[in-house]
PDB file of C-alpha atoms in Angstrom:
ATOM      1  CA  MET A 154     -46.121 -59.420   6.999  1.00 56.00           C
ATOM      2  CA  GLY A 155     -43.647 -56.740   7.904  1.00 67.00           C
ATOM      3  CA  ASN A 156     -41.062 -59.243   8.513  1.00 69.00           C
ATOM      4  CA  GLN A 157     -41.421 -60.749   5.058  1.00 74.00           C
ATOM      5  CA  VAL A 158     -41.023 -57.341   3.619  1.00 78.00           C
ATOM      6  CA  VAL A 159     -37.715 -57.045   5.455  1.00 73.00           C
ATOM      7  CA  ILE A 160     -36.401 -60.239   4.275  1.00 75.00           C
ATOM      8  CA  ILE A 161     -37.473 -59.657   0.629  1.00 80.00           C
ATOM      9  CA  VAL A 162     -36.076 -56.275   0.421  1.00 79.00           C
ATOM     10  CA  GLY A 163     -33.002 -57.094   2.304  1.00 76.00           C
ATOM     11  CA  THR A 164     -32.245 -60.294   0.174  1.00 79.00           C
ATOM     12  CA  PHE A 165     -32.802 -58.069  -2.974  1.00 83.00           C
ATOM     13  CA  ILE A 166     -30.318 -55.536  -1.810  1.00 81.00           C
ATOM     14  CA  LEU A 167     -28.001 -58.272  -0.858  1.00 79.00           C
ATOM     15  CA  LEU A 168     -28.277 -59.816  -4.166  1.00 81.00           C
ATOM     16  CA  LEU A 169     -27.666 -56.555  -5.932  1.00 82.00           C
ATOM     17  CA  THR A 170     -24.671 -55.498  -3.806  1.00 81.00           C
ATOM     18  CA  GLY A 171     -22.997 -58.893  -4.073  1.00 80.00           C
ATOM     19  CA  LEU A 172     -23.121 -58.626  -7.979  1.00 81.00           C
ATOM     20  CA  LEU A 173     -21.792 -55.028  -7.773  1.00 83.00           C
ATOM     21  CA  LEU A 174     -19.010 -56.063  -5.541  1.00 81.00           C
ATOM     22  CA  GLY A 175     -18.117 -59.051  -7.591  1.00 83.00           C
ATOM     23  CA  TYR A 176     -18.073 -56.917 -10.695  1.00 84.00           C
ATOM     24  CA  VAL A 177     -15.888 -54.259  -9.031  1.00 82.00           C
ATOM     25  CA  LEU A 178     -13.607 -56.935  -7.695  1.00 82.00           C
ATOM     26  CA  SER A 179     -13.154 -58.778 -10.952  1.00 84.00           C
ATOM     27  CA  GLN A 180     -12.517 -55.489 -12.902  1.00 85.00           C
ATOM     28  CA  LEU A 181      -9.788 -54.698 -10.227  1.00 81.00           C
ATOM     29  CA  VAL A 182      -8.263 -58.234 -10.685  1.00 82.00           C
ATOM     30  CA  LEU A 183      -8.324 -58.012 -14.473  1.00 83.00           C
ATOM     31  CA  GLY A 184      -6.718 -54.616 -14.482  1.00 83.00           C
ATOM     32  CA  PHE A 185      -9.706 -53.011 -16.220  1.00 83.00           C
ATOM     33  CA  LEU A 186     -10.116 -50.645 -13.347  1.00 79.00           C
ATOM     34  CA  GLY A 187      -7.364 -48.692 -11.708  1.00 81.00           C
ATOM     35  CA  PHE A 188      -6.640 -48.970  -8.159  1.00 79.00           C
ATOM     36  CA  ASN A 189      -6.886 -45.673  -6.525  1.00 84.00           C
ATOM     37  CA  LEU A 190      -8.429 -44.160  -3.253  1.00 83.00           C
ATOM     38  CA  LEU A 191     -11.863 -43.935  -4.976  1.00 81.00           C
ATOM     39  CA  THR A 192     -12.020 -47.577  -5.978  1.00 79.00           C
ATOM     40  CA  LEU A 193     -10.739 -48.633  -2.663  1.00 82.00           C
ATOM     41  CA  LEU A 194     -13.255 -46.606  -0.690  1.00 85.00           C
ATOM     42  CA  GLY A 195     -15.922 -47.994  -3.117  1.00 82.00           C
ATOM     43  CA  THR A 196     -14.926 -51.523  -2.692  1.00 81.00           C
ATOM     44  CA  LEU A 197     -14.848 -51.367   1.081  1.00 84.00           C
ATOM     45  CA  SER A 198     -18.337 -49.521   1.186  1.00 85.00           C
ATOM     46  CA  LEU A 199     -19.678 -52.435  -0.893  1.00 83.00           C
ATOM     47  CA  ILE A 200     -18.059 -54.851   1.468  1.00 83.00           C
ATOM     48  CA  LEU A 201     -19.459 -53.024   4.496  1.00 85.00           C
ATOM     49  CA  ILE A 202     -22.927 -52.927   3.003  1.00 83.00           C
ATOM     50  CA  PHE A 203     -22.779 -56.431   1.943  1.00 79.00           C
ATOM     51  CA  GLY A 204     -21.731 -57.710   5.281  1.00 81.00           C
ATOM     52  CA  THR A 205     -24.164 -55.507   7.242  1.00 83.00           C
ATOM     53  CA  LEU A 206     -27.195 -56.770   5.139  1.00 80.00           C
ATOM     54  CA  TYR A 207     -26.190 -60.189   5.299  1.00 80.00           C
ATOM     55  CA  TYR A 208     -25.844 -59.987   9.262  1.00 81.00           C
ATOM     56  CA  VAL A 209     -29.129 -58.130   9.542  1.00 79.00           C
ATOM     57  CA  LEU A 210     -31.066 -60.435   7.102  1.00 78.00           C
ATOM     58  CA  PHE A 211     -30.086 -63.678   8.931  1.00 78.00           C
ATOM     59  CA  TRP A 212     -30.647 -62.029  12.316  1.00 76.00           C
ATOM     60  CA  GLN A 213     -34.065 -61.186  11.238  1.00 72.00           C
ATOM     61  CA  LEU A 214     -34.774 -64.829   9.931  1.00 73.00           C
ATOM     62  CA  ARG A 215     -33.295 -66.097  13.141  1.00 75.00           C
ATOM     63  CA  ARG A 216     -35.228 -63.890  15.235  1.00 73.00           C
ATOM     64  CA  GLU A 217     -38.444 -64.856  13.254  1.00 70.00           C
ATOM     65  CA  GLN A 218     -37.879 -68.499  13.884  1.00 69.00           C
ATOM     66  CA  SER A 219     -37.100 -67.894  17.516  1.00 68.00           C
ATOM     67  CA  GLN A 220     -40.394 -66.169  17.952  1.00 66.00           C
ATOM     68  CA  SER A 221     -42.399 -68.797  16.165  1.00 63.00           C
ATOM     69  CA  PHE A 222     -40.712 -71.423  18.325  1.00 59.00           C
ATOM     70  CA  ASN A 223     -41.097 -69.406  21.654  1.00 56.00           C
ATOM     71  CA  SER A 224     -44.678 -68.314  21.225  1.00 56.00           C
ATOM     72  CA  GLY A 225     -45.814 -71.918  21.479  1.00 54.00           C
ATOM     73  CA  ILE A 226     -43.735 -72.490  24.757  1.00 53.00           C
ATOM     74  CA  SER A 227     -44.038 -69.180  26.415  1.00 51.00           C
ATOM     75  CA  ASN A 228     -47.943 -69.796  27.055  1.00 53.00           C
ATOM     76  CA  GLN A 229     -47.142 -73.141  28.623  1.00 53.00           C
ATOM     77  CA  THR A 230     -44.311 -71.505  30.553  1.00 54.00           C
ATOM     78  CA  ASP A 231     -46.397 -68.491  31.712  1.00 56.00           C
ATOM     79  CA  ASP A 232     -49.091 -70.807  33.060  1.00 54.00           C
ATOM     80  CA  PHE A 233     -46.615 -73.134  34.722  1.00 54.00           C
ATOM     81  CA  LEU A 234     -44.915 -70.366  36.244  1.00 56.00           C
ATOM     82  CA  TYR A 235     -48.273 -68.690  37.413  1.00 58.00           C
ATOM     83  CA  GLU A 236     -49.451 -71.994  38.892  1.00 67.00           C
ATOM     84  CA  SER A 237     -46.178 -72.463  40.681  1.00 74.00           C
ATOM     85  CA  ASP A 238     -46.396 -69.005  41.959  1.00 79.00           C
ATOM     86  CA  LEU A 239     -49.894 -69.545  43.262  1.00 78.00           C
ATOM     87  CA  LYS A 240     -49.059 -72.801  44.915  1.00 83.00           C
ATOM     88  CA  ASN A 241     -45.805 -71.251  46.657  1.00 83.00           C
ATOM     89  CA  ARG A 242     -48.053 -68.510  47.923  1.00 84.00           C
ATOM     90  CA  LEU A 243     -50.683 -71.127  49.254  1.00 82.00           C
ATOM     91  CA  ILE A 244     -47.814 -73.016  50.941  1.00 83.00           C
ATOM     92  CA  ALA A 245     -46.305 -69.801  52.390  1.00 84.00           C
ATOM     93  CA  ARG A 246     -49.697 -68.968  53.963  1.00 83.00           C
ATOM     94  CA  LEU A 247     -49.867 -72.618  55.469  1.00 84.00           C
ATOM     95  CA  ASP A 248     -46.444 -72.170  56.944  1.00 85.00           C
ATOM     96  CA  GLY A 249     -44.726 -74.696  54.614  1.00 83.00           C
ATOM     97  CA  ASP A 250     -47.536 -77.351  55.017  1.00 83.00           C
ATOM     98  CA  ILE A 251     -47.405 -78.907  51.542  1.00 83.00           C
ATOM     99  CA  ASP A 252     -49.706 -81.948  52.510  1.00 87.00           C
ATOM    100  CA  THR A 253     -52.242 -79.544  53.638  1.00 87.00           C
ATOM    101  CA  ALA A 254     -52.135 -77.520  50.465  1.00 86.00           C
ATOM    102  CA  GLU A 255     -52.501 -80.716  48.363  1.00 87.00           C
ATOM    103  CA  ARG A 256     -55.422 -81.765  50.485  1.00 90.00           C
ATOM    104  CA  LEU A 257     -57.168 -78.451  50.315  1.00 89.00           C
ATOM    105  CA  ILE A 258     -56.749 -78.190  46.426  1.00 88.00           C
ATOM    106  CA  ALA A 259     -58.057 -81.866  46.168  1.00 91.00           C
ATOM    107  CA  GLN A 260     -60.999 -81.059  48.325  1.00 91.00           C
ATOM    108  CA  ALA A 261     -61.666 -77.915  46.076  1.00 90.00           C
ATOM    109  CA  LYS A 262     -61.381 -80.213  43.000  1.00 90.00           C
ATOM    110  CA  GLN A 263     -64.118 -82.303  44.620  1.00 91.00           C
ATOM    111  CA  ASN A 264     -66.434 -79.276  45.587  1.00 90.00           C
ATOM    112  CA  TYR A 265     -66.074 -77.593  42.040  1.00 89.00           C
ATOM    113  CA  PRO A 266     -65.155 -80.173  39.362  1.00 88.00           C
ATOM    114  CA  GLY A 267     -64.191 -78.959  35.774  1.00 87.00           C
ATOM    115  CA  MET A 268     -62.183 -75.899  36.686  1.00 85.00           C
ATOM    116  CA  GLU A 269     -58.623 -75.009  35.685  1.00 84.00           C
ATOM    117  CA  GLU A 270     -55.930 -75.916  38.131  1.00 82.00           C
ATOM    118  CA  ASN A 271     -55.045 -72.337  38.711  1.00 81.00           C
ATOM    119  CA  TRP A 272     -58.704 -71.566  39.778  1.00 86.00           C
ATOM    120  CA  TYR A 273     -58.486 -74.418  42.418  1.00 87.00           C
ATOM    121  CA  VAL A 274     -55.462 -72.745  44.140  1.00 86.00           C
ATOM    122  CA  GLU A 275     -56.911 -69.244  43.718  1.00 86.00           C
ATOM    123  CA  LYS A 276     -59.916 -70.463  45.364  1.00 88.00           C
ATOM    124  CA  VAL A 277     -58.048 -72.083  48.333  1.00 89.00           C
ATOM    125  CA  ILE A 278     -56.068 -69.076  48.893  1.00 88.00           C
ATOM    126  CA  GLU A 279     -59.126 -66.925  49.230  1.00 89.00           C
ATOM    127  CA  ASP A 280     -60.953 -69.149  51.377  1.00 88.00           C
ATOM    128  CA  TRP A 281     -57.996 -69.480  53.656  1.00 86.00           C
ATOM    129  CA  ASP A 282     -57.715 -65.661  53.746  1.00 86.00           C
ATOM    130  CA  ARG A 283     -61.197 -65.351  54.407  1.00 88.00           C
ATOM    131  CA  ASP A 284     -61.151 -67.767  57.461  1.00 85.00           C
ATOM    132  CA  GLN A 285     -58.035 -66.230  58.875  1.00 81.00           C
ATOM    133  CA  ARG A 286     -60.044 -62.942  59.402  1.00 75.00           C
TER     134      ARG A 286
END
């Protein structure tokens, strides 16, 4: 909801600033508005406001799209990284013996069916640590 308010308000101010900038520039070009320091500073400030709002508005839109895209990926990535970290810890405890790690995980899957992959790796690590004491 907060992002939508920022986008709506930013769009409204961007539209209003664009109209004001267009009006001032057209009056300067047509010669109805005298060119002096005040009109120069006013025009530059309108250009600055317009450019800043344009940048912020599209930055916000891009950020919102990026968050919606990344939210689906981040959960899968976090699970994958956690699972990889667990398997690496198990393999390190087994002195690099990958075959033994896979065999122990497969054995845990047979003994405790229906659990998540991370659970099996954690179980094997706990059992290995317990047996080493």
